[in-house]
Structures are given as structure tokens and as C-alpha cells.
Tab-separated table of C-alpha atoms and ligand atoms in Angstrom:
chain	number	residue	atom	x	y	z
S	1	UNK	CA	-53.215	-52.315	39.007
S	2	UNK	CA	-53.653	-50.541	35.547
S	3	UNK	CA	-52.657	-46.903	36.486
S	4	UNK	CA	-51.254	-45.007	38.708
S	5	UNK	CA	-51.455	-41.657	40.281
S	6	UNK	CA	-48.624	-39.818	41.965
S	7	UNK	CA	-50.013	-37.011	44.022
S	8	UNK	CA	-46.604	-34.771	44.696
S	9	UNK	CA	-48.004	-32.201	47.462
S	10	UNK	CA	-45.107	-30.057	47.887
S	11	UNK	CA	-43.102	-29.164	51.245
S	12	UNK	CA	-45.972	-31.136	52.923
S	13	UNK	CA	-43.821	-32.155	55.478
S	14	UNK	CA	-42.960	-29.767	58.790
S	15	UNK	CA	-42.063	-30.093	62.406
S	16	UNK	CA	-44.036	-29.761	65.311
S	17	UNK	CA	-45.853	-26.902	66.151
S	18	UNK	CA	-46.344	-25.514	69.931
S	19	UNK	CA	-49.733	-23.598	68.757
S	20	UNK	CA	-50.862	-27.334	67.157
S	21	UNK	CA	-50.532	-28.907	70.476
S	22	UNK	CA	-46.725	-30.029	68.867
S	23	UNK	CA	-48.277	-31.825	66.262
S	24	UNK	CA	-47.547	-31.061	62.439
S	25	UNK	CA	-49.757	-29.075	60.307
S	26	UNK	CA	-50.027	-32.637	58.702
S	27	UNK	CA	-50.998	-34.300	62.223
S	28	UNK	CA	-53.259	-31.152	62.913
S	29	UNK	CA	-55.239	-31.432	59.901
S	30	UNK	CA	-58.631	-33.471	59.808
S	31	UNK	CA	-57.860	-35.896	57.069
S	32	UNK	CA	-60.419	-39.019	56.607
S	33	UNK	CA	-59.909	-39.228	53.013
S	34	UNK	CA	-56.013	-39.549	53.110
S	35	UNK	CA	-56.332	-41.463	56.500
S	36	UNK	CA	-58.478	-44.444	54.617
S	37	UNK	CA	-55.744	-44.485	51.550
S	38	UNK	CA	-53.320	-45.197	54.595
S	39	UNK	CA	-55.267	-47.797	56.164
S	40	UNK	CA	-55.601	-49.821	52.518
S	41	UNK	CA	-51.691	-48.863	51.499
S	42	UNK	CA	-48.756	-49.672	52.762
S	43	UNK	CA	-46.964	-46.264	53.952
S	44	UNK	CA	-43.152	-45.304	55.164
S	45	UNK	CA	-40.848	-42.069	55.187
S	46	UNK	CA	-38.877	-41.048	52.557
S	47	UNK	CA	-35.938	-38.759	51.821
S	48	UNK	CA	-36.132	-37.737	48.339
S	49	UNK	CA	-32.694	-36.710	47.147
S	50	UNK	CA	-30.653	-38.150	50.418
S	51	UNK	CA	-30.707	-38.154	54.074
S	52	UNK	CA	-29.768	-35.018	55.167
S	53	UNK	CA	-29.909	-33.302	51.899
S	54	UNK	CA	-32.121	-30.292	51.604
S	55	UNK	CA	-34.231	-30.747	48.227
S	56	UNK	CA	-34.729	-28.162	45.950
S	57	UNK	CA	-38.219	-28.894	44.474
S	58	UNK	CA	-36.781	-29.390	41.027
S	59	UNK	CA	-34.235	-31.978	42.357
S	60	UNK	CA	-36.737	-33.761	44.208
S	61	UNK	CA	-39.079	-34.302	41.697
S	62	UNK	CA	-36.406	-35.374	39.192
S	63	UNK	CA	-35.276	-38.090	41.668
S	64	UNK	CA	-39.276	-38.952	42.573
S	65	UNK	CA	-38.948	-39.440	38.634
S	66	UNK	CA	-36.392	-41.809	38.366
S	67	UNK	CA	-34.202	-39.506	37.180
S	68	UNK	CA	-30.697	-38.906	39.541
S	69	UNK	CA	-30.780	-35.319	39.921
S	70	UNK	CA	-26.704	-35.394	40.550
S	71	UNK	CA	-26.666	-36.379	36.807
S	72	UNK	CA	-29.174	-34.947	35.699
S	73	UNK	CA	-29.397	-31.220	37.269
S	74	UNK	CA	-26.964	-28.398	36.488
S	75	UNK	CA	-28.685	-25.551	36.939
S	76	UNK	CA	-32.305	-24.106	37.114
S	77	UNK	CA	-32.379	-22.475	34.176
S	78	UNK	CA	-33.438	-25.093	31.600
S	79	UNK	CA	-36.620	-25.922	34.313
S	80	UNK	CA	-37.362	-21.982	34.109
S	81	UNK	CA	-37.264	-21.799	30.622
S	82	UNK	CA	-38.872	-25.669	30.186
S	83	UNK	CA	-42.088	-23.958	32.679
S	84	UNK	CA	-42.878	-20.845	30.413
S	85	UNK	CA	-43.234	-23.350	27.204
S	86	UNK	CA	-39.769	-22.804	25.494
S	87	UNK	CA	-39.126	-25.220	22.243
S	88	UNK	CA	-36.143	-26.546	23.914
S	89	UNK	CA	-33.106	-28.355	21.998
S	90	UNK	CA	-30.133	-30.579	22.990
S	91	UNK	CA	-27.267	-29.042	23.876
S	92	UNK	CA	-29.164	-25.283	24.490
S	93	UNK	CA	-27.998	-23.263	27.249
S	94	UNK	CA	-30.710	-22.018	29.537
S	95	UNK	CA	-30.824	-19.255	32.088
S	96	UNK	CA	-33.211	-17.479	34.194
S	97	UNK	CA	-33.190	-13.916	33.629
S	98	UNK	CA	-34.637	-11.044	34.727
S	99	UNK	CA	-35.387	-7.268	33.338
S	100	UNK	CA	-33.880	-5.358	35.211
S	101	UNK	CA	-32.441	-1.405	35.744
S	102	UNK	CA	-28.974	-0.464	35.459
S	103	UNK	CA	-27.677	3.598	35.816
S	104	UNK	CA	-24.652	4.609	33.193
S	105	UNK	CA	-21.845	3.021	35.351
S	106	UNK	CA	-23.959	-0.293	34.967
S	107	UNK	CA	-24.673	-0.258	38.931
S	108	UNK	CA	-27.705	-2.335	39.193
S	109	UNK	CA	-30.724	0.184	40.736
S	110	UNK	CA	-33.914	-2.513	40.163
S	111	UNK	CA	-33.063	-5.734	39.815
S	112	UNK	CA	-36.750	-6.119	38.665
S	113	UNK	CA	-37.139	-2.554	36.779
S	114	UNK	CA	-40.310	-2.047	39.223
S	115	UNK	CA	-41.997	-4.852	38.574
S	116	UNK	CA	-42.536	-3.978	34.503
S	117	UNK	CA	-45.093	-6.233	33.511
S	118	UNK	CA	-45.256	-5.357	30.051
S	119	UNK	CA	-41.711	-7.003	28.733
S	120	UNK	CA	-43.169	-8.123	25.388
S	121	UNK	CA	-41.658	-4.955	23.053
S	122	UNK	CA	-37.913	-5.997	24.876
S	123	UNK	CA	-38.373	-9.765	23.485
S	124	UNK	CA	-39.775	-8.831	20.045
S	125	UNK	CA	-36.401	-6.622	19.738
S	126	UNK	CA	-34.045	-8.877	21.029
S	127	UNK	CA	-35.627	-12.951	20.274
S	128	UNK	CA	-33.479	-14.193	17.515
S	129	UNK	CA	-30.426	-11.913	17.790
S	130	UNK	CA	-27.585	-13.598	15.917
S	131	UNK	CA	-23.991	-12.799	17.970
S	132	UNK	CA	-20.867	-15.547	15.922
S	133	UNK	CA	-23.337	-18.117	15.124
S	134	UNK	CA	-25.069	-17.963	18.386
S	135	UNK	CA	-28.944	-17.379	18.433
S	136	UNK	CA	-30.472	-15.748	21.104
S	137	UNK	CA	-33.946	-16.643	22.128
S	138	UNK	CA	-35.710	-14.786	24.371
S	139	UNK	CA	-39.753	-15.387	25.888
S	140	UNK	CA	-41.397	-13.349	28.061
S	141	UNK	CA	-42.129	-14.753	31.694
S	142	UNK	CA	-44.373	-13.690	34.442
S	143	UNK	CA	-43.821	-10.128	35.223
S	144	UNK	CA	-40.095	-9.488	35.228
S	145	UNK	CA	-38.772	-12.577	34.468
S	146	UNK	CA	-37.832	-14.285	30.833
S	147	UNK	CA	-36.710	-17.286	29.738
S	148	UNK	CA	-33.727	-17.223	28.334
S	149	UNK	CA	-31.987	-19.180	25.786
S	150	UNK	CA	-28.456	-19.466	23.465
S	151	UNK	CA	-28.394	-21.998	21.129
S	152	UNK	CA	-25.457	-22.976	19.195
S	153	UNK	CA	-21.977	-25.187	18.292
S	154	UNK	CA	-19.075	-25.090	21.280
S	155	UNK	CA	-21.089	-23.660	24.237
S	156	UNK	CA	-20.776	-24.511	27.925
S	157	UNK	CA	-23.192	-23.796	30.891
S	158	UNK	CA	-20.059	-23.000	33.155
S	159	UNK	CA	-20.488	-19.256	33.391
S	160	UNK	CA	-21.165	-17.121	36.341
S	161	UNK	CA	-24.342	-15.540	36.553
S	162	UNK	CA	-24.451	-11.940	35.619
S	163	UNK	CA	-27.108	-10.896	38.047
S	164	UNK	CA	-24.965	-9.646	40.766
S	165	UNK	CA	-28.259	-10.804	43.129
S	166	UNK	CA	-28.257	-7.636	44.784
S	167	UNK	CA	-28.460	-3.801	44.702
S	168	UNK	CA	-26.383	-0.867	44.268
S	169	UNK	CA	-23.661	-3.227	43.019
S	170	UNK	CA	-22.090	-3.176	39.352
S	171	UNK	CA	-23.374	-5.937	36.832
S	172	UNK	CA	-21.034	-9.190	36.934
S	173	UNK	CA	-19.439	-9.412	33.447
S	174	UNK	CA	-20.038	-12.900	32.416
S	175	UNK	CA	-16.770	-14.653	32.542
S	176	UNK	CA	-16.237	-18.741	32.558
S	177	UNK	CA	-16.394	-20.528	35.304
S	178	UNK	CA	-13.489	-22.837	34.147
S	179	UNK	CA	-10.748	-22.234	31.813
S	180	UNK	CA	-12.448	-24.168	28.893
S	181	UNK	CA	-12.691	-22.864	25.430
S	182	UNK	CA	-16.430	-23.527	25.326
S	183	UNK	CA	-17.230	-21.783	28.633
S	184	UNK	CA	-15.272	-19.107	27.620
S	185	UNK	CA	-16.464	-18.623	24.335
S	186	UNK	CA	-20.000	-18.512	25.851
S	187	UNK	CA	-19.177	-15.488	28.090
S	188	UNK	CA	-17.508	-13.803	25.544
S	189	UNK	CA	-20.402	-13.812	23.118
S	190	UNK	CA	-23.227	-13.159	25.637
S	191	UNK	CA	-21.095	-10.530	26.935
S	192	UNK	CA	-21.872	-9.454	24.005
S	193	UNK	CA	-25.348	-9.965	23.839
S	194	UNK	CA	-26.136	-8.069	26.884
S	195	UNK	CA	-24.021	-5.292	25.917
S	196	UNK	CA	-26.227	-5.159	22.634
S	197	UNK	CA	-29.193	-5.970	25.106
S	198	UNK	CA	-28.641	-2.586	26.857
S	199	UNK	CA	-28.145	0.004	23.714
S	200	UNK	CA	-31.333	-1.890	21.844
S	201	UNK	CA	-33.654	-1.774	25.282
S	202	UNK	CA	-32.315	2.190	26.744
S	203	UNK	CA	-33.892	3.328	22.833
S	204	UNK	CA	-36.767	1.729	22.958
S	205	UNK	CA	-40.317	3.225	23.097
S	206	UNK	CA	-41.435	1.472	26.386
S	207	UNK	CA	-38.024	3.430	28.104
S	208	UNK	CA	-38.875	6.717	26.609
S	209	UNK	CA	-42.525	6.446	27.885
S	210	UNK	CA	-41.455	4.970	31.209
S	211	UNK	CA	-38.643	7.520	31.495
S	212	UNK	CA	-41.129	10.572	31.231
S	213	UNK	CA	-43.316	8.743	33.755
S	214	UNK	CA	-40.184	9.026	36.344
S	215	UNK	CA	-40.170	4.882	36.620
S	216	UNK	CA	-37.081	2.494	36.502
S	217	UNK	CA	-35.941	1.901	33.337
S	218	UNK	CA	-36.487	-1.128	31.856
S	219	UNK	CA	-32.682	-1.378	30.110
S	220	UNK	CA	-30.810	-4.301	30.965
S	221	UNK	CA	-31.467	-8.238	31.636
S	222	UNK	CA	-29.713	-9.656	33.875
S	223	UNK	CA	-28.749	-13.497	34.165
S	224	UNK	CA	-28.254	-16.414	36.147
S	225	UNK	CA	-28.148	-20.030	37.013
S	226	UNK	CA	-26.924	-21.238	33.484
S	227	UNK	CA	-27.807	-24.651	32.761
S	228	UNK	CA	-27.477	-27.306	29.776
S	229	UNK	CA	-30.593	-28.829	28.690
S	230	UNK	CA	-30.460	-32.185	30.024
S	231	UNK	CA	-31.083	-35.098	27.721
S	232	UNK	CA	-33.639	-37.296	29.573
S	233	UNK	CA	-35.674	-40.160	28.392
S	234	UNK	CA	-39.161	-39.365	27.854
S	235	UNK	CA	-41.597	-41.641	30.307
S	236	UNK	CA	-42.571	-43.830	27.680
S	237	UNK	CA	-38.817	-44.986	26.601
S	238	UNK	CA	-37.986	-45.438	30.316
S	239	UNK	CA	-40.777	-46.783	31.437
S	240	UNK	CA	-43.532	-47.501	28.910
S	241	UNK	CA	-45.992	-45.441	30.535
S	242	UNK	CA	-48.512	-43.131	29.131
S	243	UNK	CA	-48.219	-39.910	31.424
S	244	UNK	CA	-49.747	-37.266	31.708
S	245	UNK	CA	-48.930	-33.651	34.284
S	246	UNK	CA	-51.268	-32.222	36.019
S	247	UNK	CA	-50.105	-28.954	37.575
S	248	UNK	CA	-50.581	-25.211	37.677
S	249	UNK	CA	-46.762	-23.834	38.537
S	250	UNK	CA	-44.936	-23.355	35.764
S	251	UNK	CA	-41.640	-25.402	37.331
S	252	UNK	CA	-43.774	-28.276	37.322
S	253	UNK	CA	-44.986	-28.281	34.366
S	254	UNK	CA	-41.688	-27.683	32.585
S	255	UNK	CA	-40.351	-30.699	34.656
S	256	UNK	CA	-43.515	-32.826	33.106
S	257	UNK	CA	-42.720	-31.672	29.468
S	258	UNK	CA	-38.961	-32.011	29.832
S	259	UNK	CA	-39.766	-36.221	30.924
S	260	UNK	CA	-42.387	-36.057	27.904
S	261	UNK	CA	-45.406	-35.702	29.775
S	262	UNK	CA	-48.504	-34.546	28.265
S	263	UNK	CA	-49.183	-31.000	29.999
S	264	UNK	CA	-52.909	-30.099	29.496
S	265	UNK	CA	-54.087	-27.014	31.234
S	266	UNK	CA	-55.814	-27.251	34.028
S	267	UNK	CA	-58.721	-24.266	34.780
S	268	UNK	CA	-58.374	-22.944	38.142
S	269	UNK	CA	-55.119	-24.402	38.808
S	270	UNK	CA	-52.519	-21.194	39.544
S	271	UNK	CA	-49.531	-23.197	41.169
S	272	UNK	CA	-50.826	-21.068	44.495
S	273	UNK	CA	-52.454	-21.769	47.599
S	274	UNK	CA	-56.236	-20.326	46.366
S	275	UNK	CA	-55.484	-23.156	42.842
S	276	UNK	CA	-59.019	-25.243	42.346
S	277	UNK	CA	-57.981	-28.557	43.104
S	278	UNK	CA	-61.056	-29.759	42.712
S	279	UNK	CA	-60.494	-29.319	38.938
S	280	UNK	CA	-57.201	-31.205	38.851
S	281	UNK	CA	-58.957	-34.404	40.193
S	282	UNK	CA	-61.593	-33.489	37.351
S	283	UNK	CA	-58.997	-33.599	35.305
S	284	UNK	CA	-57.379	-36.979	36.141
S	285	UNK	CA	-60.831	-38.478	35.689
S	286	UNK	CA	-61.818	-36.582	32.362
S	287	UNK	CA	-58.715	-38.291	30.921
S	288	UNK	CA	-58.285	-41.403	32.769
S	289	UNK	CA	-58.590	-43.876	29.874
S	290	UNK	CA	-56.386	-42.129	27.820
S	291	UNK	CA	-53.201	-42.313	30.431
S	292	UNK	CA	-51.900	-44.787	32.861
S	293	UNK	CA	-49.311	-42.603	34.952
S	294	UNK	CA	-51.235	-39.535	36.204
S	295	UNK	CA	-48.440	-36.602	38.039
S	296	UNK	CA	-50.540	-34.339	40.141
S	297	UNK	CA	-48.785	-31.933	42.057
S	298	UNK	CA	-50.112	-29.473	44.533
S	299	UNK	CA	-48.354	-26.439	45.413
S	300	UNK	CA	-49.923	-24.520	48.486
S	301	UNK	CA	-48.340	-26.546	51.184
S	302	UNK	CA	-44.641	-25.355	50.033
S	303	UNK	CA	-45.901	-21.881	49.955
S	304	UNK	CA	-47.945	-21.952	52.967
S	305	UNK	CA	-44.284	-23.191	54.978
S	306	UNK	CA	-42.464	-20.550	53.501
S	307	UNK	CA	-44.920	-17.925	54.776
S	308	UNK	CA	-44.809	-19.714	58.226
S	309	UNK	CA	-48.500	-19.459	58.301
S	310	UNK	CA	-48.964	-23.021	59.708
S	311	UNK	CA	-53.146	-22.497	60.160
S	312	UNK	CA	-53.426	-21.729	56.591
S	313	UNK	CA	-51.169	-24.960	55.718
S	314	UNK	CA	-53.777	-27.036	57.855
S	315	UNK	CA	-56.515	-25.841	56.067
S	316	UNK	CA	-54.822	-26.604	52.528
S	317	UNK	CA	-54.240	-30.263	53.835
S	318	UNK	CA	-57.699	-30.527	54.457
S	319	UNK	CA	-58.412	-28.800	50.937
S	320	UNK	CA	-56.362	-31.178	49.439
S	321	UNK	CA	-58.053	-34.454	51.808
S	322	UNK	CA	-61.824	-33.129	50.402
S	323	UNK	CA	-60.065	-32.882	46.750
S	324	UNK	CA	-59.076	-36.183	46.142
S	325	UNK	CA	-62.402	-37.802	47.371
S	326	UNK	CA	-63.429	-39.143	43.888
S	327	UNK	CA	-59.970	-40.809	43.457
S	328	UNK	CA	-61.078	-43.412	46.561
S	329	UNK	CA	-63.393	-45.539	44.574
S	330	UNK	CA	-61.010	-46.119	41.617
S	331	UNK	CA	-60.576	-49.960	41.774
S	332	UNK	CA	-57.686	-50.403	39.050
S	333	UNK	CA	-55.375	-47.615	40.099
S	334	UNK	CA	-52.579	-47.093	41.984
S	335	UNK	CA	-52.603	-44.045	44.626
S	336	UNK	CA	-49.561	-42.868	45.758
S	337	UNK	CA	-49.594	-39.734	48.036
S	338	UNK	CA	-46.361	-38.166	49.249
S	339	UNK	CA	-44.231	-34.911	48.949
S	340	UNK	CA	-40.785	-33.613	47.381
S	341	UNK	CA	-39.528	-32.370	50.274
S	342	UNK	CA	-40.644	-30.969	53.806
S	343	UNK	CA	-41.210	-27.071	54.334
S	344	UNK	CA	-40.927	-26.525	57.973
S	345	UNK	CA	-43.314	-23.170	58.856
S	346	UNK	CA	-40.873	-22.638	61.755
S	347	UNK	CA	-37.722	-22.246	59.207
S	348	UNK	CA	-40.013	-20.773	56.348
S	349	UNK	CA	-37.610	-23.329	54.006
S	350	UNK	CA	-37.041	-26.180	52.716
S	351	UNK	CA	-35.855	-28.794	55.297
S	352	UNK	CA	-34.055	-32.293	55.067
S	353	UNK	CA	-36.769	-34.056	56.989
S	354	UNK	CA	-38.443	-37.297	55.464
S	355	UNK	CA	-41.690	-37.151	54.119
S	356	UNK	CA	-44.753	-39.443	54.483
S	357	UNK	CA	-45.474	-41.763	51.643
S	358	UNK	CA	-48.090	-43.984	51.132
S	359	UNK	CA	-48.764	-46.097	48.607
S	360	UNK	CA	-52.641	-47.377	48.167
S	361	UNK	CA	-54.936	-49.672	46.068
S	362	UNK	CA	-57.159	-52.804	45.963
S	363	UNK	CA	-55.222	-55.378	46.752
S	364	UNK	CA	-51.963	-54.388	47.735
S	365	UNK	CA	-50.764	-55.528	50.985
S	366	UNK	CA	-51.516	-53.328	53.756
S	367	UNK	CA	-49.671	-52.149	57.240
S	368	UNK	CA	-51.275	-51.019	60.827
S	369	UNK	CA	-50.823	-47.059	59.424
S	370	UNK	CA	-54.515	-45.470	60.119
S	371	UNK	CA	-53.025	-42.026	59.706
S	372	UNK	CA	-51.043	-40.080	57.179
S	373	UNK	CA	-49.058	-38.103	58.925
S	374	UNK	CA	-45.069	-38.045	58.935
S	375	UNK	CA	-45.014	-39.557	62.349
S	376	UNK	CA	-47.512	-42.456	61.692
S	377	UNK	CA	-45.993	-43.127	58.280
S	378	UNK	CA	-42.612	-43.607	59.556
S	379	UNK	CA	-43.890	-46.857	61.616
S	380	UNK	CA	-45.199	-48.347	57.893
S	381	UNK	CA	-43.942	-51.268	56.204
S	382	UNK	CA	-42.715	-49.425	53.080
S	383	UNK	CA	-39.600	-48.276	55.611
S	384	UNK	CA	-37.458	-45.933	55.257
S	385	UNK	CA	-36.851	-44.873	51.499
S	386	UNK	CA	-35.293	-42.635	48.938
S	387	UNK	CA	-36.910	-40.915	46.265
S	388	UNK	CA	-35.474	-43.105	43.719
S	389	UNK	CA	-37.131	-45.959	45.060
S	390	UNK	CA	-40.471	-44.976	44.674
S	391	UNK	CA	-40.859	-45.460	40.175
S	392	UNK	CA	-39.611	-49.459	40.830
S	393	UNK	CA	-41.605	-49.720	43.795
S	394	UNK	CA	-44.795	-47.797	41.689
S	395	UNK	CA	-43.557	-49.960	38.297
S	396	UNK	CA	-43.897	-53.527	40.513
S	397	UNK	CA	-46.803	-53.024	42.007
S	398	UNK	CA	-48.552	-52.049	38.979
S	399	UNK	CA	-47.197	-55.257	37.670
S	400	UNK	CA	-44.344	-53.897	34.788
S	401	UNK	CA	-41.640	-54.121	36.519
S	402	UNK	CA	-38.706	-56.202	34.867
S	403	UNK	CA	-37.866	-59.328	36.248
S	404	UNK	CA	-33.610	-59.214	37.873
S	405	UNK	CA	-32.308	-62.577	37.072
S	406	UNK	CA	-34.549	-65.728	35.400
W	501	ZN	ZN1	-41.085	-28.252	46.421
């Protein structure tokens, strides 16, 4: 086997469903194309982080990686800021932030200042802001949201969030989670920052304009989930592959570039449920001799669970069964199908139930599975697994896998 292509369709595992006859969305859904990779694969369950661990999806897909996310993970931030594109550096401290509105006692009023869209004018006065040799870098996100970066000697992610998560409460003033110099030193100086932050943004033309318009002010940015930017080995050191992401959501790709994938953009793909997956199969095949580890990862499913709208989730299966039609007749690759976690439409979350895998190609050995469905793959000779299996189990059967012992 040459290549191989990891299909990641997220929270596509769930729980029975009374209205489904008490069969999954999964089970529900008519799925010929994904049924035949299971009857040429092998298939089992997997838990991707642990048994009975809930998986966030950026977890998840570092374990699914190779890459043990109770190492490697501390903190969303640097996959927020990783997902918008930021030129990230060892050692950075990332956050999530928001733009949010604040009265003159600092009581938070918006935590999203409306919705503003247009954050652009706040980044080009604040990106580059020098506080004791600390550099602030600042990118716009979707709506609200901005990445949000410092960069410099001594600092520490262990800092609690300013972003008091709710309303009508007064801003948390960051202050260190432990009693180290570095973590301390890192709240002092953003508290310094955002202090700055809010004189610069109340004066600026955008809050004059918005003011006389009677909408939330766009005047202070609030932030959370610190993180260090973790210092992972690109695909190729760890594994010699050529690999490439093919995603729409932001998270994804960030996750991609941070393991040194190649992240083309994809046309149609919007990390939603209406995404053109059609065009990320394209995709695989437009650049198939150029790459032998393909990511694809679609979204809907997750979203679909967290809506509870369990019709809608069946109908994105079958999307997602009609999409990957082309892949079938590919005789040198690898096709492995599975998910990074389940998203239960009855708890409209993330779950710790196993997911179906299967793993399918010419000439692999095969197992009785006719179905790909979380109750069918279970009975499969791959077993029971965790998500850190799956790269040696991917790396072997595509024949690279090192040899333990002589
Ligand atoms: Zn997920």
C-alpha cells in the first residue's frame, strides 16, 4: 500500500435513537459505499484518548496523530491561534480571546461586543505592542474572536483566563496560576497589556461611531485558555510521510499545520454541515501523486450531535457515503474511515463512547464486518483500540513500519 487516507468524520459516533427504530444515526443511514470499505477492511472500536475519557476534538485528533495529547496539550489556545494562520514560534504563549464590552467598573456587559464583525482597526492598533520585552501579536478571527499571542524570554502559560465566561461579572485580573516567577511575570505584563488594550480601543474611531449608533462598545479583549506552543515533530521527521490536510474548520487545519501538514484550501469546504465534500475528495485526487498520507476531516456529524438533530446527521452520513465514491477504486491506497470522538444527539456533546474504525485496501486481510456502523464494527478483528494505535497500525500496513527486535 503506497498511501493512505485517514478520513476523521467528527462525533460520528451516537447512541441509539427511539425515532431510528434504536438504531444510530450511523446504523440508520443508507451507506453502500462505506459498507463495501468494511467488507474489504478489517474494522473494530476505538477509544481515542482512553476508555471513558470524553475527547475534546483537539485531543483526539492529536492522539489519532500519534501524538499523546497528555504531553502534548495544555490548553486550546495555540490550536485557536494555529487555525486562523498565526506564524507561530517555540516557546509563544497562545490564547483565545475575544472582543468584548466592559462598562467603567470593568463589569463585563458583551462578552462578544454584539457580535462586531469588523475587529480589524482594534488589531492594527494593538499587533506588535511592546510591554518589558514582551510582543504582543494580535490577528483578527471570525467575528469576535482573535488570536492571540505573547512572545518573549521567561513566560509561562499558567495564568487564569481573564474572561470571567459570563455576564454582569467584573473582568478576572490575570494572576498566575502557580507561584512561579515566569507565570507571574506573564500576568503582570499582560495585565498590562489589557489595561493598555482598553484606553487604546475606548478612543478609537470604530467606538466613537459605534457609540453614536447606541451599540456595545467594542473596548476590551478578553482572554482565556492560555497555552504554550507545543513542540511537535512535523509528519515527515516522525514518520517519513508526505501529508497533506484536507479540511475546512479552522481547528483542523491549525492541528494539520502545527504536525507540518500541507494545508491547501479547499473550495466549498466551510468546516459546517452545508461544506462540499465532494470537493475535498477532488482534492485528495487532484494531488494524489504529490502526497502519501492524505487527513480528511469532515465536520457536520459533530455539529449535527450537538444540535440533537439526529435526521439531519443521517443525511450527512449518507452525504459523506456518496462523497467518497471515487476513493473505492484506488488500488494502492490505504482507506481508513473512523471518528475523533462520538457526539451523542441525545446529550448534544461529546461522549466517551468508542467509535467505529475500519481500515480498508487491496489486499489487506479482511473480517465478517458488512456494515460500518459502531455496533457491527465492534465485532471486527481490529478489536478494541486506542487512538494511539491507529499511526503503527496505518504505518505497518502500508509497509514502513520499523521492525522491534532483529
Ligand atoms: Zn470532534
Amino acid at each position: 500500500m503506497k498511501k493512505a487516507i485517514l478520513i476523521i468524520c467528527d462525533g460520528l459516533g451516537d447512541r441509539p435513537i427511539e425515532a431510528l427504530g434504536n438504531r444510530t444515526p450511523l446504523q440508520a443511514a443508507e451507506t453502500p459505499n462505506l459498507d463495501k470499505l468494511a467488507q474489504r477492511g478489517i474494522s473494530g472500536a476505538m477509544n481515542t484518548v482512553d476508555i471513558g475519557v470524553r475527547p475534546g476534538s483537539d485531543t483526539a485528533h492529536l492522539a489519532l496523530f500519534g501524538y499523546d495529547p497528555h504531553v502534548y496539550y495544555n490548553g486550546r489556545g495555540p490550536f485557536e491561534t494555529a487555525g486562523i494562520g498565526m506564524e507561530m514560534k517555540k516557546g509563544d504563549i497562545c490564547f483565545r480571546a475575544n472582543v468584548g464590552t466592559v462598562d467603567k467598573d470593568l463589569v463585563v456587559i458583551d462578552r462578544r461586543a454584539g457580535r462586531i464583525e469588523s475587529t480589524q482597526e482594534i488589531v492594527e492598533a494593538l499587533n506588535g505592542t511592546k510591554i518589558d520585552g514582551v510582543e504582543f501579536i494580535l490577528k483578527k478571527g471570525v467575528g469576535h474572536r482573535l488570536g492571540f499571542i505573547m512572545r518573549g524570554q521567561g513566560l509561562s502559560p499558567n495564568i487564569i483566563d481573564s474572561d470571567p465566561h459570563k455576564e454582569n461579572v467584573k473582568i478576572h485580573t490575570p494572576h498566575a496560576k502557580d507561584d512561579s516567577k515566569e507565570a507571574m511575570f506573564t500576568a503582570a505584563v499582560l495585565e498590562k497589556f489589557l489595561d493598555k488594550a482598553h484606553k487604546v480601543m475606548s478612543k478609537l474611531p470604530l467606538n466613537l461611531e459605534r457609540e453614536k449608533k447606541g451599540l456595545p462598545l467594542a473596548n476590551y479583549i478578553l482572554v482565556r485558555g492560555a497555552g504554550i506552543t507545543p513542540n511537535l515533530l512535523s509528519f515527515k521527521e516522525k514518520y517519513n510521510l508526505d501529508a497533506v490536510c484536507i479540511a475546512g474548520g479552522g481547528l483542523y487545519k491549525g492541528i494539520g499545520r502545527m504536525v507540518g501538514m500541507d494545508t491547501p484550501n479547499v473550495e466549498g469546504a466551510t468546516g459546517k454541515p452545508d461544506s462540499d465534500l465532494t470537493k475535498k475528495v477532488e482534492m485528495i485526487l487532484k494531488q494524489y501523486d504529490k502526497y502519501n498520507f492524505f487527513f480528511v476531516h469532515f465536520k457536520g456529524a459533530d455539529s449535527l450531535g450537538e444540535d440533537g438533530d439526529y435526521e439531519g446527521k443521517k443525511e450527512y452520513i449518507e452525504k459523506i457515503d456518496k462523497a467518497i465514491a471515487p476513493l473505492l477504486d484506488l488500488k494502492d491506497a490505504l482507506i481508513v474511515i473512523t471518528a475523533d470522538h462520538s457526539t451523542p444527539c441525545a446529550l448534544k456533546a461529546h461522549s466517551a463512547d468508542d467509535v467505529p474504525v475500519v481500515m480498508s485496501g487491496y489486499g489487506i486481510r479482511d473480517d465478517d464486518v458488512e456494515h460500518f456502523n459502531e455496533r457491527e464494527c465492534a465485532r471486527g478483528r481490529l478489536g478494541h483500540i486506542r487512538g494511539a494505535h491507529l499511526m503503527p497500525l496505518i504505518l505497518d500496513m502500508m509497509g514502513l513500519a520499523e521492525l522491534f527486535g532483529a
